[in-house]
PDB file of C-alpha atoms in Angstrom:
ATOM      1  CA  ALA A  10     -17.832 -15.167  43.377  1.00  0.00           C
ATOM      2  CA  GLU A  11     -19.716 -13.905  40.297  1.00  0.00           C
ATOM      3  CA  ILE A  12     -19.443 -10.357  41.567  1.00  0.00           C
ATOM      4  CA  GLU A  13     -15.655 -10.681  41.835  1.00  0.00           C
ATOM      5  CA  VAL A  14     -15.480 -12.088  38.286  1.00  0.00           C
ATOM      6  CA  ALA A  15     -17.614  -9.194  37.029  1.00  0.00           C
ATOM      7  CA  ARG A  16     -15.417  -6.675  38.850  1.00  0.00           C
ATOM      8  CA  SER A  17     -12.311  -8.279  37.388  1.00  0.00           C
ATOM      9  CA  GLU A  18     -13.776  -8.161  33.866  1.00  0.00           C
ATOM     10  CA  LEU A  19     -14.764  -4.525  34.371  1.00  0.00           C
ATOM     11  CA  ALA A  20     -11.233  -3.657  35.496  1.00  0.00           C
ATOM     12  CA  THR A  21      -9.822  -5.462  32.450  1.00  0.00           C
ATOM     13  CA  GLU A  22     -12.161  -3.565  30.112  1.00  0.00           C
ATOM     14  CA  ARG A  23     -11.224  -0.244  31.719  1.00  0.00           C
ATOM     15  CA  ALA A  24      -7.528  -1.078  31.334  1.00  0.00           C
ATOM     16  CA  GLU A  25      -8.016  -1.839  27.629  1.00  0.00           C
ATOM     17  CA  LEU A  26     -10.012   1.354  26.991  1.00  0.00           C
ATOM     18  CA  PRO A  27      -7.063   3.731  26.232  1.00  0.00           C
ATOM     19  CA  GLY A  28      -5.601   1.323  23.674  1.00  0.00           C
ATOM     20  CA  MET A  29      -8.983   0.784  22.048  1.00  0.00           C
ATOM     21  CA  LEU A  30      -9.602   4.556  21.855  1.00  0.00           C
ATOM     22  CA  ALA A  31      -6.185   5.052  20.252  1.00  0.00           C
ATOM     23  CA  MET A  32      -6.970   2.312  17.710  1.00  0.00           C
ATOM     24  CA  LEU A  33     -10.361   3.924  17.000  1.00  0.00           C
ATOM     25  CA  ASN A  34      -8.711   7.299  16.408  1.00  0.00           C
ATOM     26  CA  ALA A  35      -6.160   5.691  14.087  1.00  0.00           C
ATOM     27  CA  MET A  36      -8.917   4.013  12.066  1.00  0.00           C
ATOM     28  CA  LEU A  37     -10.726   7.340  11.796  1.00  0.00           C
ATOM     29  CA  GLY A  38      -7.543   9.012  10.556  1.00  0.00           C
ATOM     30  CA  ARG A  39      -7.164  11.199  13.625  1.00  0.00           C
ATOM     31  CA  GLY A  40      -4.264  11.548  16.041  1.00  0.00           C
ATOM     32  CA  VAL A  41      -4.120   8.591  18.395  1.00  0.00           C
ATOM     33  CA  THR A  42      -4.135  10.852  21.454  1.00  0.00           C
ATOM     34  CA  GLU A  43      -7.156  12.927  20.394  1.00  0.00           C
ATOM     35  CA  PRO A  44      -9.941  12.609  22.934  1.00  0.00           C
ATOM     36  CA  VAL A  45     -13.077  10.756  21.943  1.00  0.00           C
ATOM     37  CA  ALA A  46     -16.044  12.627  23.335  1.00  0.00           C
ATOM     38  CA  GLU A  47     -18.090  10.528  25.699  1.00  0.00           C
ATOM     39  CA  SER A  48     -21.257  11.683  23.981  1.00  0.00           C
ATOM     40  CA  GLU A  49     -20.142   9.969  20.756  1.00  0.00           C
ATOM     41  CA  GLU A  50     -22.027   6.756  20.274  1.00  0.00           C
ATOM     42  CA  LEU A  51     -20.677   3.990  18.136  1.00  0.00           C
ATOM     43  CA  PHE A  52     -23.155   1.644  16.558  1.00  0.00           C
ATOM     44  CA  LEU A  53     -22.383  -1.808  15.259  1.00  0.00           C
ATOM     45  CA  ARG A  54     -24.182  -2.506  12.049  1.00  0.00           C
ATOM     46  CA  GLU A  55     -24.183  -5.216   9.444  1.00  0.00           C
ATOM     47  CA  VAL A  56     -21.733  -4.552   6.617  1.00  0.00           C
ATOM     48  CA  SER A  57     -23.139  -5.478   3.234  1.00  0.00           C
ATOM     49  CA  LEU A  58     -19.909  -5.199   1.256  1.00  0.00           C
ATOM     50  CA  ALA A  59     -18.127  -8.151  -0.324  1.00  0.00           C
ATOM     51  CA  ASP A  60     -14.719  -9.059   1.111  1.00  0.00           C
ATOM     52  CA  ASP A  61     -12.855  -7.436  -1.808  1.00  0.00           C
ATOM     53  CA  ALA A  62     -14.821  -4.206  -1.522  1.00  0.00           C
ATOM     54  CA  LEU A  63     -14.323  -4.174   2.235  1.00  0.00           C
ATOM     55  CA  LEU A  64     -10.572  -4.736   1.850  1.00  0.00           C
ATOM     56  CA  ASN A  65     -10.374  -1.975  -0.775  1.00  0.00           C
ATOM     57  CA  LEU A  66     -12.131   0.349   1.649  1.00  0.00           C
ATOM     58  CA  ALA A  67      -9.740  -0.741   4.400  1.00  0.00           C
ATOM     59  CA  ALA A  68      -6.795  -0.082   2.067  1.00  0.00           C
ATOM     60  CA  GLU A  69      -8.026   3.452   1.496  1.00  0.00           C
ATOM     61  CA  ARG A  70      -8.327   4.064   5.239  1.00  0.00           C
ATOM     62  CA  ASN A  71      -5.388   1.998   6.498  1.00  0.00           C
ATOM     63  CA  PRO A  72      -2.094   3.876   6.100  1.00  0.00           C
ATOM     64  CA  GLU A  73      -0.014   0.683   6.148  1.00  0.00           C
ATOM     65  CA  LEU A  74      -2.022  -0.932   3.338  1.00  0.00           C
ATOM     66  CA  GLY A  75      -1.979   2.348   1.423  1.00  0.00           C
ATOM     67  CA  ALA A  76       1.809   2.580   1.702  1.00  0.00           C
ATOM     68  CA  LEU A  77       2.241  -1.036   0.587  1.00  0.00           C
ATOM     69  CA  ALA A  78      -0.106  -0.483  -2.375  1.00  0.00           C
ATOM     70  CA  ALA A  79       1.900   2.604  -3.368  1.00  0.00           C
ATOM     71  CA  GLU A  80       5.131   0.616  -3.081  1.00  0.00           C
ATOM     72  CA  ALA A  81       3.719  -2.107  -5.349  1.00  0.00           C
ATOM     73  CA  ALA A  82       2.646   0.517  -7.891  1.00  0.00           C
ATOM     74  CA  GLY A  83       6.139   2.017  -7.783  1.00  0.00           C
ATOM     75  CA  ARG A  84       7.660  -1.417  -8.375  1.00  0.00           C
ATOM     76  CA  GLU A  85       5.408  -1.838 -11.429  1.00  0.00           C
ATOM     77  CA  ASP A  86       6.797   1.435 -12.761  1.00  0.00           C
ATOM     78  CA  ALA A  87      10.331   0.205 -12.074  1.00  0.00           C
ATOM     79  CA  LEU A  88       9.629  -2.973 -14.062  1.00  0.00           C
ATOM     80  CA  ASP A  89       8.271  -0.875 -16.938  1.00  0.00           C
ATOM     81  CA  LEU A  90      11.437   1.220 -16.863  1.00  0.00           C
ATOM     82  CA  ALA A  91      13.610  -1.915 -16.863  1.00  0.00           C
ATOM     83  CA  ARG A  92      11.717  -3.229 -19.903  1.00  0.00           C
ATOM     84  CA  ARG A  93      12.335   0.048 -21.720  1.00  0.00           C
ATOM     85  CA  ALA A  94      16.063  -0.684 -21.599  1.00  0.00           C
ATOM     86  CA  TRP A  95      15.466  -2.895 -24.676  1.00  0.00           C
ATOM     87  CA  LEU A  96      14.442   0.170 -26.694  1.00  0.00           C
ATOM     88  CA  PRO A  97      17.135   2.132 -28.493  1.00  0.00           C
ATOM     89  CA  ASP A  98      17.711   5.727 -27.417  1.00  0.00           C
ATOM     90  CA  LEU A  99      17.357   8.358 -30.128  1.00  0.00           C
ATOM     91  CA  GLU A 100      18.905  11.778 -29.573  1.00  0.00           C
ATOM     92  CA  PRO A 101      18.258  14.291 -32.374  1.00  0.00           C
ATOM     93  CA  GLU A 102      20.742  17.121 -32.888  1.00  0.00           C
ATOM     94  CA  LEU A 103      20.379  20.440 -34.660  1.00  0.00           C
ATOM     95  CA  ALA A 104      23.226  22.915 -35.110  1.00  0.00           C
ATOM     96  CA  ILE A 105      23.291  26.287 -36.798  1.00  0.00           C
ATOM     97  CA  THR A 106      26.672  27.946 -37.304  1.00  0.00           C
ATOM     98  CA  GLY A 107      26.854  31.239 -39.068  1.00  0.00           C
ATOM     99  CA  SER A 108      24.287  32.215 -41.678  1.00  0.00           C
ATOM    100  CA  MET A 109      24.908  29.460 -44.221  1.00  0.00           C
ATOM    101  CA  GLU A 110      25.694  26.267 -42.374  1.00  0.00           C
ATOM    102  CA  ARG A 111      23.039  24.109 -40.743  1.00  0.00           C
ATOM    103  CA  MET A 112      23.393  20.551 -39.515  1.00  0.00           C
ATOM    104  CA  LEU A 113      20.791  18.014 -38.567  1.00  0.00           C
ATOM    105  CA  GLY A 114      21.731  14.686 -37.052  1.00  0.00           C
ATOM    106  CA  ALA A 115      20.775  11.952 -34.686  1.00  0.00           C
ATOM    107  CA  VAL A 116      22.579   9.681 -32.302  1.00  0.00           C
ATOM    108  CA  VAL A 117      21.146   6.206 -31.810  1.00  0.00           C
ATOM    109  CA  THR A 118      22.233   4.145 -28.809  1.00  0.00           C
ATOM    110  CA  LEU A 119      21.457   0.458 -29.202  1.00  0.00           C
ATOM    111  CA  PRO A 120      20.977  -1.878 -26.224  1.00  0.00           C
ATOM    112  CA  PHE A 121      23.917  -4.283 -26.596  1.00  0.00           C
ATOM    113  CA  ASN A 122      24.465  -5.124 -22.916  1.00  0.00           C
ATOM    114  CA  VAL A 123      21.875  -7.923 -22.881  1.00  0.00           C
ATOM    115  CA  PRO A 124      22.965  -9.576 -19.583  1.00  0.00           C
ATOM    116  CA  ARG A 125      22.671  -6.254 -17.747  1.00  0.00           C
ATOM    117  CA  ILE A 126      19.206  -5.598 -19.215  1.00  0.00           C
ATOM    118  CA  ARG A 127      17.984  -9.100 -18.343  1.00  0.00           C
ATOM    119  CA  ALA A 128      19.412  -8.837 -14.831  1.00  0.00           C
ATOM    120  CA  GLY A 129      17.701  -5.485 -14.348  1.00  0.00           C
ATOM    121  CA  MET A 130      14.393  -6.948 -15.484  1.00  0.00           C
ATOM    122  CA  ARG A 131      14.754  -9.991 -13.204  1.00  0.00           C
ATOM    123  CA  GLU A 132      15.586  -7.711 -10.279  1.00  0.00           C
ATOM    124  CA  ALA A 133      12.585  -5.484 -11.000  1.00  0.00           C
ATOM    125  CA  GLU A 134      10.304  -8.533 -11.312  1.00  0.00           C
ATOM    126  CA  ALA A 135      11.584  -9.939  -8.009  1.00  0.00           C
ATOM    127  CA  MET A 136      11.118  -6.610  -6.246  1.00  0.00           C
ATOM    128  CA  LEU A 137       7.580  -6.329  -7.672  1.00  0.00           C
ATOM    129  CA  ALA A 138       6.728  -9.868  -6.541  1.00  0.00           C
ATOM    130  CA  ALA A 139       8.056  -9.112  -3.048  1.00  0.00           C
ATOM    131  CA  ALA A 140       6.044  -5.874  -2.827  1.00  0.00           C
ATOM    132  CA  ARG A 141       2.883  -7.653  -3.986  1.00  0.00           C
ATOM    133  CA  ALA A 142       3.490 -10.443  -1.450  1.00  0.00           C
ATOM    134  CA  ARG A 143       3.890  -7.906   1.378  1.00  0.00           C
ATOM    135  CA  LEU A 144       0.678  -6.166   0.286  1.00  0.00           C
ATOM    136  CA  GLU A 145      -1.245  -9.439   0.040  1.00  0.00           C
ATOM    137  CA  SER A 146       0.057 -10.538   3.445  1.00  0.00           C
ATOM    138  CA  ALA A 147      -0.983  -7.248   5.033  1.00  0.00           C
ATOM    139  CA  ARG A 148      -4.419  -7.492   3.389  1.00  0.00           C
ATOM    140  CA  TYR A 149      -4.794 -11.023   4.709  1.00  0.00           C
ATOM    141  CA  GLU A 150      -3.778  -9.920   8.204  1.00  0.00           C
ATOM    142  CA  THR A 151      -6.257  -7.028   8.019  1.00  0.00           C
ATOM    143  CA  ALA A 152      -9.036  -9.382   6.912  1.00  0.00           C
ATOM    144  CA  GLU A 153      -8.182 -11.853   9.681  1.00  0.00           C
ATOM    145  CA  ASP A 154      -8.123  -9.040  12.221  1.00  0.00           C
ATOM    146  CA  CYS A 155     -11.581  -7.916  11.038  1.00  0.00           C
ATOM    147  CA  ARG A 156     -12.894 -11.487  11.252  1.00  0.00           C
ATOM    148  CA  ASP A 157     -11.408 -11.957  14.718  1.00  0.00           C
ATOM    149  CA  ARG A 158     -13.028  -8.757  15.921  1.00  0.00           C
ATOM    150  CA  GLU A 159     -16.337  -9.782  14.387  1.00  0.00           C
ATOM    151  CA  ALA A 160     -16.143 -13.178  16.083  1.00  0.00           C
ATOM    152  CA  GLY A 161     -15.186 -11.526  19.355  1.00  0.00           C
ATOM    153  CA  SER A 162     -18.148  -9.152  19.241  1.00  0.00           C
ATOM    154  CA  ALA A 163     -20.652 -11.875  18.421  1.00  0.00           C
TER     155      ALA A 163
END
């Protein structure tokens, strides 16, 4: 009976091997279908990084976390742009006509549409909060996945 259980477990492990190799290639930043040489040995070792440092390293290597971090940074820029709507626009003008006439001027556009500016800022803040929430959720899922794998290998 134990032999049959062992054979069944071996068959299960062999069936999971292609998916695990594809995941390994993805983590290494290679194409998921690239072959992993059988001579390559993978060693498990103790990681001495704090959770934050480990997640930052995962963010650098994980394309999904990297994309979400870039989206959050872009949303911060969008909020900064929305806040700049409160600043007046200054457009200097210089005109030279003929040999004697020169004009210097400026056009100042003042932000009078306060409801539109406030709405734009609220929208940018909401979009930034949503992007940060997606990033935090993905980081949490990555951390949980790492913990689950660690518990599974122990």
